[in-house]
mmCIF file of C-alpha atoms in Angstrom:
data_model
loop_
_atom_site.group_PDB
_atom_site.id
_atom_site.type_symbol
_atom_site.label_atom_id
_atom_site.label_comp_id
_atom_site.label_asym_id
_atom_site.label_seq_id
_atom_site.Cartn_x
_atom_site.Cartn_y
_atom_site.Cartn_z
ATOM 1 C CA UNK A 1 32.099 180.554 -76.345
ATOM 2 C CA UNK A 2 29.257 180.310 -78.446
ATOM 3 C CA UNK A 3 30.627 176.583 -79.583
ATOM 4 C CA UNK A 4 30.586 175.906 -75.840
ATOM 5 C CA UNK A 5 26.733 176.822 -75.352
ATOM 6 C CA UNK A 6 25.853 175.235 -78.679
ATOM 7 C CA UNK A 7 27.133 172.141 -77.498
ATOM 8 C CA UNK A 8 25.541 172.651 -73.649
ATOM 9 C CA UNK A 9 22.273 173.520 -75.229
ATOM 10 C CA UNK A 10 22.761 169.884 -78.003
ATOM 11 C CA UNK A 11 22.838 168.414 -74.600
ATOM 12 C CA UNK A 12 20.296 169.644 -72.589
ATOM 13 C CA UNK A 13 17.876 170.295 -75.679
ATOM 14 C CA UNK A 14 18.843 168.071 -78.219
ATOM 15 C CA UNK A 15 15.641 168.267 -80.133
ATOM 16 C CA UNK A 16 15.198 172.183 -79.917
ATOM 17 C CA UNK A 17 11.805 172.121 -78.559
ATOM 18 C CA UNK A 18 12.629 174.046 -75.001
ATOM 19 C CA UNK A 19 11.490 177.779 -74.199
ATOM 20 C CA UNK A 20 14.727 178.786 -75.597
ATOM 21 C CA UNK A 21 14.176 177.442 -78.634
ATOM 22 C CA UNK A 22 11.216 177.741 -79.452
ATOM 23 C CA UNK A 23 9.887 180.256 -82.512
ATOM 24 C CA UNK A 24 6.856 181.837 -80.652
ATOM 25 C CA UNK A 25 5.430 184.393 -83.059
ATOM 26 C CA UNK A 26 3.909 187.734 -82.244
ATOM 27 C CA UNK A 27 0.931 185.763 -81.049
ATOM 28 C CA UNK A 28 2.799 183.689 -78.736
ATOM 29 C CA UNK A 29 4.465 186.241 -77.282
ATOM 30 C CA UNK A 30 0.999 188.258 -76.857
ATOM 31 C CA UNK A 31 -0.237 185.227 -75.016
ATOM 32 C CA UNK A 32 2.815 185.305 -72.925
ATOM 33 C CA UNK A 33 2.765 189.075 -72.053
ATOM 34 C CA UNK A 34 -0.667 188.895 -71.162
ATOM 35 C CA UNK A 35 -0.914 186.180 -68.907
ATOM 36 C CA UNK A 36 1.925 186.999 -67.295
ATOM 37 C CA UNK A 37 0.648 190.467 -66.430
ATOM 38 C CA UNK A 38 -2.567 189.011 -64.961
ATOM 39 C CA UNK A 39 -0.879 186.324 -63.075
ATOM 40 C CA UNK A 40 1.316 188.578 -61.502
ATOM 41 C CA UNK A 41 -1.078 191.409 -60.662
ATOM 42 C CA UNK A 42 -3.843 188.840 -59.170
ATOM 43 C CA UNK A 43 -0.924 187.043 -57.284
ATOM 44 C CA UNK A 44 0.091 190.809 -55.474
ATOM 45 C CA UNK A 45 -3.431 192.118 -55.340
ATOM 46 C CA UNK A 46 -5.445 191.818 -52.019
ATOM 47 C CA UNK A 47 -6.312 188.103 -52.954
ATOM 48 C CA UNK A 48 -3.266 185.402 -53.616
ATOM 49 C CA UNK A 49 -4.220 182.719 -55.817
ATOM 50 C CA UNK A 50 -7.496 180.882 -54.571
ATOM 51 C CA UNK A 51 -5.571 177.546 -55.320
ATOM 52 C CA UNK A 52 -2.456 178.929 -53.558
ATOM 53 C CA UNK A 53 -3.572 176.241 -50.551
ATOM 54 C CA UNK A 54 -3.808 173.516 -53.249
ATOM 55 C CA UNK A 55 -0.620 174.033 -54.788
ATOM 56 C CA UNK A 56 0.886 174.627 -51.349
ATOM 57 C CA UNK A 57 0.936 170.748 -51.158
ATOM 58 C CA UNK A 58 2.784 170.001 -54.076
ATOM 59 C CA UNK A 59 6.293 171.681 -52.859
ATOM 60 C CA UNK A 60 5.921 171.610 -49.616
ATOM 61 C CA UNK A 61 6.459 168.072 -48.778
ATOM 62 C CA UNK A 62 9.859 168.519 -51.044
ATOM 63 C CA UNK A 63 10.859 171.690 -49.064
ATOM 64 C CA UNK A 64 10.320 169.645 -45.745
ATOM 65 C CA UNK A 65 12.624 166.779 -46.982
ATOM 66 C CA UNK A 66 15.232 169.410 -48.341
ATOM 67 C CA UNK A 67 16.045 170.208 -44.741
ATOM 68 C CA UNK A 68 16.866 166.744 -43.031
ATOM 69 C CA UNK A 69 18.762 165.569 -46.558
ATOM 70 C CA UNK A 70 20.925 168.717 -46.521
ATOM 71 C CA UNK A 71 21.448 168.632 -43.300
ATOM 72 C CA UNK A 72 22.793 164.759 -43.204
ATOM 73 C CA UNK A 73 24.536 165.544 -46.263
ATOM 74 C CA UNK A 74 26.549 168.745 -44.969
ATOM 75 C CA UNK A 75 27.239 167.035 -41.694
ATOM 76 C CA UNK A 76 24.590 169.107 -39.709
ATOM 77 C CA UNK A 77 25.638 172.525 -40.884
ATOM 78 C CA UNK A 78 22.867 175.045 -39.644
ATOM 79 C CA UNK A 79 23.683 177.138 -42.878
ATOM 80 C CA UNK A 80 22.996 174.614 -45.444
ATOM 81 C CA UNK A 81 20.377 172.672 -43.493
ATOM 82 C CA UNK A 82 18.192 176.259 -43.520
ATOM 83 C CA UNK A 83 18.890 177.131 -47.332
ATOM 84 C CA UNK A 84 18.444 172.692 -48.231
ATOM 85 C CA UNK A 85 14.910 173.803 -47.836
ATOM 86 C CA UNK A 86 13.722 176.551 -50.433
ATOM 87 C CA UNK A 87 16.819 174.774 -52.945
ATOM 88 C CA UNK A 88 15.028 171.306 -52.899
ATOM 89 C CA UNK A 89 11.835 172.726 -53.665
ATOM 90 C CA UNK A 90 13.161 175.250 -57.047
ATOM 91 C CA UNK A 91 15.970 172.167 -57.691
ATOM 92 C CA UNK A 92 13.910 169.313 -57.836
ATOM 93 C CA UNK A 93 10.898 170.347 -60.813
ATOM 94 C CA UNK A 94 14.043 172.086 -61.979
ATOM 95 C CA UNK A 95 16.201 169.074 -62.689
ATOM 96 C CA UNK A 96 12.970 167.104 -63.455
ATOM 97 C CA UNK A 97 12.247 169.870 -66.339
ATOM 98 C CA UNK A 98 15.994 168.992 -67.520
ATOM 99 C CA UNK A 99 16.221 165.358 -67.645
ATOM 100 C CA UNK A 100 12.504 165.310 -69.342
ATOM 101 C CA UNK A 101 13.896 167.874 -71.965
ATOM 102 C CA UNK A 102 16.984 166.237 -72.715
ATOM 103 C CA UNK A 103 14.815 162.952 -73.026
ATOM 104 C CA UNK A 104 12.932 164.811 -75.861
ATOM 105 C CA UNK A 105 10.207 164.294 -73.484
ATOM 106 C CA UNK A 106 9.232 168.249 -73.808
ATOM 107 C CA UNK A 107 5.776 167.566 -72.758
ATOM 108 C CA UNK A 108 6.665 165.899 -69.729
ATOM 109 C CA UNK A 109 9.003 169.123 -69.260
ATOM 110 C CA UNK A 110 6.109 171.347 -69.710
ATOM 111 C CA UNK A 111 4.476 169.792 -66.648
ATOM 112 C CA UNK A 112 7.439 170.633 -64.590
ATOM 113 C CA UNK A 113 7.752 174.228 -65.706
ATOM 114 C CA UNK A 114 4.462 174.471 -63.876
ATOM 115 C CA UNK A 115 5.508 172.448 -61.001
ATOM 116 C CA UNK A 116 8.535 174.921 -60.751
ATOM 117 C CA UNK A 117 5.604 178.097 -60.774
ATOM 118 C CA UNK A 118 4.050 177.166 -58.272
ATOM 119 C CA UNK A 119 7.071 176.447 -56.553
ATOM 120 C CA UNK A 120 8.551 180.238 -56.937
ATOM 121 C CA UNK A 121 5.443 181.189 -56.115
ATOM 122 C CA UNK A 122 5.719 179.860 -52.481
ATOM 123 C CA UNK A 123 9.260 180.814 -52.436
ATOM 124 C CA UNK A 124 7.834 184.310 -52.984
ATOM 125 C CA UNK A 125 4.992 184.165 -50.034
ATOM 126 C CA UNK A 126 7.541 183.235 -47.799
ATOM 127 C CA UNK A 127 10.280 184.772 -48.741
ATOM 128 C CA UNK A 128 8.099 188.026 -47.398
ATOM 129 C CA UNK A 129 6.601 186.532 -44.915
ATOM 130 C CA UNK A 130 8.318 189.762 -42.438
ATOM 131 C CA UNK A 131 5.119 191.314 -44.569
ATOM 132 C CA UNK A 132 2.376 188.856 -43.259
ATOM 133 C CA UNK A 133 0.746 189.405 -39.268
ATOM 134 C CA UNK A 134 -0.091 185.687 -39.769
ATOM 135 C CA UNK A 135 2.116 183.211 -41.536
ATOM 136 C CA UNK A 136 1.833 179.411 -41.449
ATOM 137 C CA UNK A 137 5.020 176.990 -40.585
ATOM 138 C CA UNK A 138 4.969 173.264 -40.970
ATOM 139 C CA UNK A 139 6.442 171.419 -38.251
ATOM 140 C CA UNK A 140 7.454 173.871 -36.001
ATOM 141 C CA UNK A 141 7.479 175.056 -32.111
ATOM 142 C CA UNK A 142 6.731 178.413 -30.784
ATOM 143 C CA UNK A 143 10.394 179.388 -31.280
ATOM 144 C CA UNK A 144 10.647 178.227 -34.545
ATOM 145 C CA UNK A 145 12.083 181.181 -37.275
ATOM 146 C CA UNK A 146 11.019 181.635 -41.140
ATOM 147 C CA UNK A 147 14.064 180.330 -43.193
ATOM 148 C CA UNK A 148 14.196 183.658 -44.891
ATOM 149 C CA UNK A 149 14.608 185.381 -41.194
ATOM 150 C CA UNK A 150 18.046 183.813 -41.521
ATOM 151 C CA UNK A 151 18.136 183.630 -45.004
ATOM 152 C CA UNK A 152 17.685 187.328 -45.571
ATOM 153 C CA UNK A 153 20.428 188.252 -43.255
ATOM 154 C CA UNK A 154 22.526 185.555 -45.143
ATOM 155 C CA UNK A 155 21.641 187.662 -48.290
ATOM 156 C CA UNK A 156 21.807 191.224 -46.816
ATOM 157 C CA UNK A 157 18.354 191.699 -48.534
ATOM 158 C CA UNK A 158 16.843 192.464 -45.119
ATOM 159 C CA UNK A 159 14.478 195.714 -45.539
ATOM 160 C CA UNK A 160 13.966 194.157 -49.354
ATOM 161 C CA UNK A 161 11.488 191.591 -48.501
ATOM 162 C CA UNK A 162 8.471 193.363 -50.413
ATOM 163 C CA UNK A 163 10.579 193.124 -53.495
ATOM 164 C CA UNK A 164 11.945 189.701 -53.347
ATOM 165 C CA UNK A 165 8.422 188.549 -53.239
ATOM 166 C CA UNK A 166 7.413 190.596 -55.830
ATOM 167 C CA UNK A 167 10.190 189.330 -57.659
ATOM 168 C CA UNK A 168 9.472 185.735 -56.907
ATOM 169 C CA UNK A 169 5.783 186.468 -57.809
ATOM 170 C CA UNK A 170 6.695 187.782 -61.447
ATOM 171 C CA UNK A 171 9.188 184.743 -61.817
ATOM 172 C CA UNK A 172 5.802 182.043 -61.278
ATOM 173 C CA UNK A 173 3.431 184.337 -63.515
ATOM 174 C CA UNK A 174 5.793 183.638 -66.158
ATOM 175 C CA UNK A 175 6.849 180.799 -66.018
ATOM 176 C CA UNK A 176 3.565 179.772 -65.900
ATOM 177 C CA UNK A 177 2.501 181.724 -68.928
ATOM 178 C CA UNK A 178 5.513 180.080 -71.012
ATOM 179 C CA UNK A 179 4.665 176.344 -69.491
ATOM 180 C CA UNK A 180 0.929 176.552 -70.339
ATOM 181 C CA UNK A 181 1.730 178.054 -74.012
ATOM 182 C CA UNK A 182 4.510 175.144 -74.621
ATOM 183 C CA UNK A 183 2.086 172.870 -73.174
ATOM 184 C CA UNK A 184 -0.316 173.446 -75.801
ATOM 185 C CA UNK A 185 2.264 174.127 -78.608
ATOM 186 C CA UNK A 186 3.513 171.225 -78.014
ATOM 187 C CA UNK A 187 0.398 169.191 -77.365
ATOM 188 C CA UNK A 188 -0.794 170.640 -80.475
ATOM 189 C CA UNK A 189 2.344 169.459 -82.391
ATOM 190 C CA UNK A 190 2.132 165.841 -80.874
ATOM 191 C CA UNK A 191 -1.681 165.274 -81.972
ATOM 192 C CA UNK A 192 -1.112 166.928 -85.567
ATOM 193 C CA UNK A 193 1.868 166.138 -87.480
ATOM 194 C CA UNK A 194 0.912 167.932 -90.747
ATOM 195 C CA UNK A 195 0.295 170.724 -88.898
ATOM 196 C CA UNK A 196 -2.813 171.789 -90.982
ATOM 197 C CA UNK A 197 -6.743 171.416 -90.904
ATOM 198 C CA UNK A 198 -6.715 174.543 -88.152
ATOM 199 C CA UNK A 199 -6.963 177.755 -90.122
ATOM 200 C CA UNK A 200 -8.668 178.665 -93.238
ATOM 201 C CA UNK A 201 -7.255 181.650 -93.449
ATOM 202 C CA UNK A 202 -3.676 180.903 -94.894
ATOM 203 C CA UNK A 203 -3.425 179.629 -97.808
ATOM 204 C CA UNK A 204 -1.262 176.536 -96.700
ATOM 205 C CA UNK A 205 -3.551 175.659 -94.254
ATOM 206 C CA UNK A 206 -0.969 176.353 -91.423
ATOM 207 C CA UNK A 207 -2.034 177.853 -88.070
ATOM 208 C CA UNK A 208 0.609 180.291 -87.261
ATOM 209 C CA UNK A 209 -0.325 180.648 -83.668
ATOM 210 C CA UNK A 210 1.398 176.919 -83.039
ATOM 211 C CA UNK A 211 2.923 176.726 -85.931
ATOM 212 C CA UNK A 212 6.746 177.785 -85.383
#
């Protein structure tokens, strides 16, 4: 088994420089923590994220086409035409974040990792949107349902809606948090080879907050 997911991981990551691989350090991992913890409490307080409406427009247009390809794909089926939605907008900066990766491309990947935030966090708004009086729906008539009306029964996580969102919520604050630190890491490591000239406080000259 492990032989199995060294060999997945040579494939997917074959330069070691994904989230799972990377050696964050006590300072990373404080950077992590914290940013996740404010992301996450700002995106459940009484005020979502004041670029929510921005963002918005980045997945949307990919959950829109997810319904008419899934549904010509499966032949019409109601079932997979509802769900081709929500899994075209997590599955494409999803599969973008893989081929970049496996490219060695990890900055590239980084940018998706934030692409696939902000795409859990719509997944979360609507996903409770049983919780909102007033909830937005592109392209749709009076009658029209919420996927996750029918997706919810689907699940049997009807009367769970609060948590799946929170859920959802705490998924995008950390991913976030992990794609802006590799972002930088790796940034960082792109511009400055040698790794030195940032801290005159070790001896080798090596900042340890990047340096893995």
């Amino acid at each position: 088994m492990k032989e199995f997911f060294g060999q997945l991981l040579d494939f997917i990551d074959p330069e070691r420089k994904g989230p799972l691989c990377w050696h964050y350090g006590w300072k990373g991992l404080l950077f992590i923590a914290a940013v996740t913890a404010g992301l996450y409490w700002w995106f459940i307080g009484p005020h979502h994220c004041p670029l929510a409406g921005i963002f918005w427009f980045f997945t949307i247009g990919i959950h829109e086409a997810g319904h008419p390809i899934f549904r010509f794909l499966t032949g019409g089926n109601f079932f997979w035409t509802i769900w081709g939605g929500t899994l075209m907008e997590v599955g494409v900066p999803l599969l973008a974040f893989f081929w970049f990766l496996h490219r060695g491309q990890e900055i590239q990947a980084d940018g998706c990792l934030l692409l696939l935030a902000i795409a859990f966090y719509s997944v979360g708004h609507y996903t409770g949107c049983s919780l909102d009086p007033v909830i937005s729906l592109l392209n749709a008539g009076p009658e029209t349902l919420p996927d996750w009306d029918y997706m919810h029964k689907w699940l049997g996580t009807e009367g769970y809606e609060w948590h799946m969102r929170r859920a959802f919520y705490l998924l995008s604050a950390l991913t976030t948090a992990v794609g802006v630190y590799l972002f930088a890491v790796h940034t960082w490591d792109w511009t400055n080879p040698d790794k030195r000239r940032f801290s005159e406080m070790n001896s080798d000259g090596l900042d340890r907050f990047f340096y893995r």
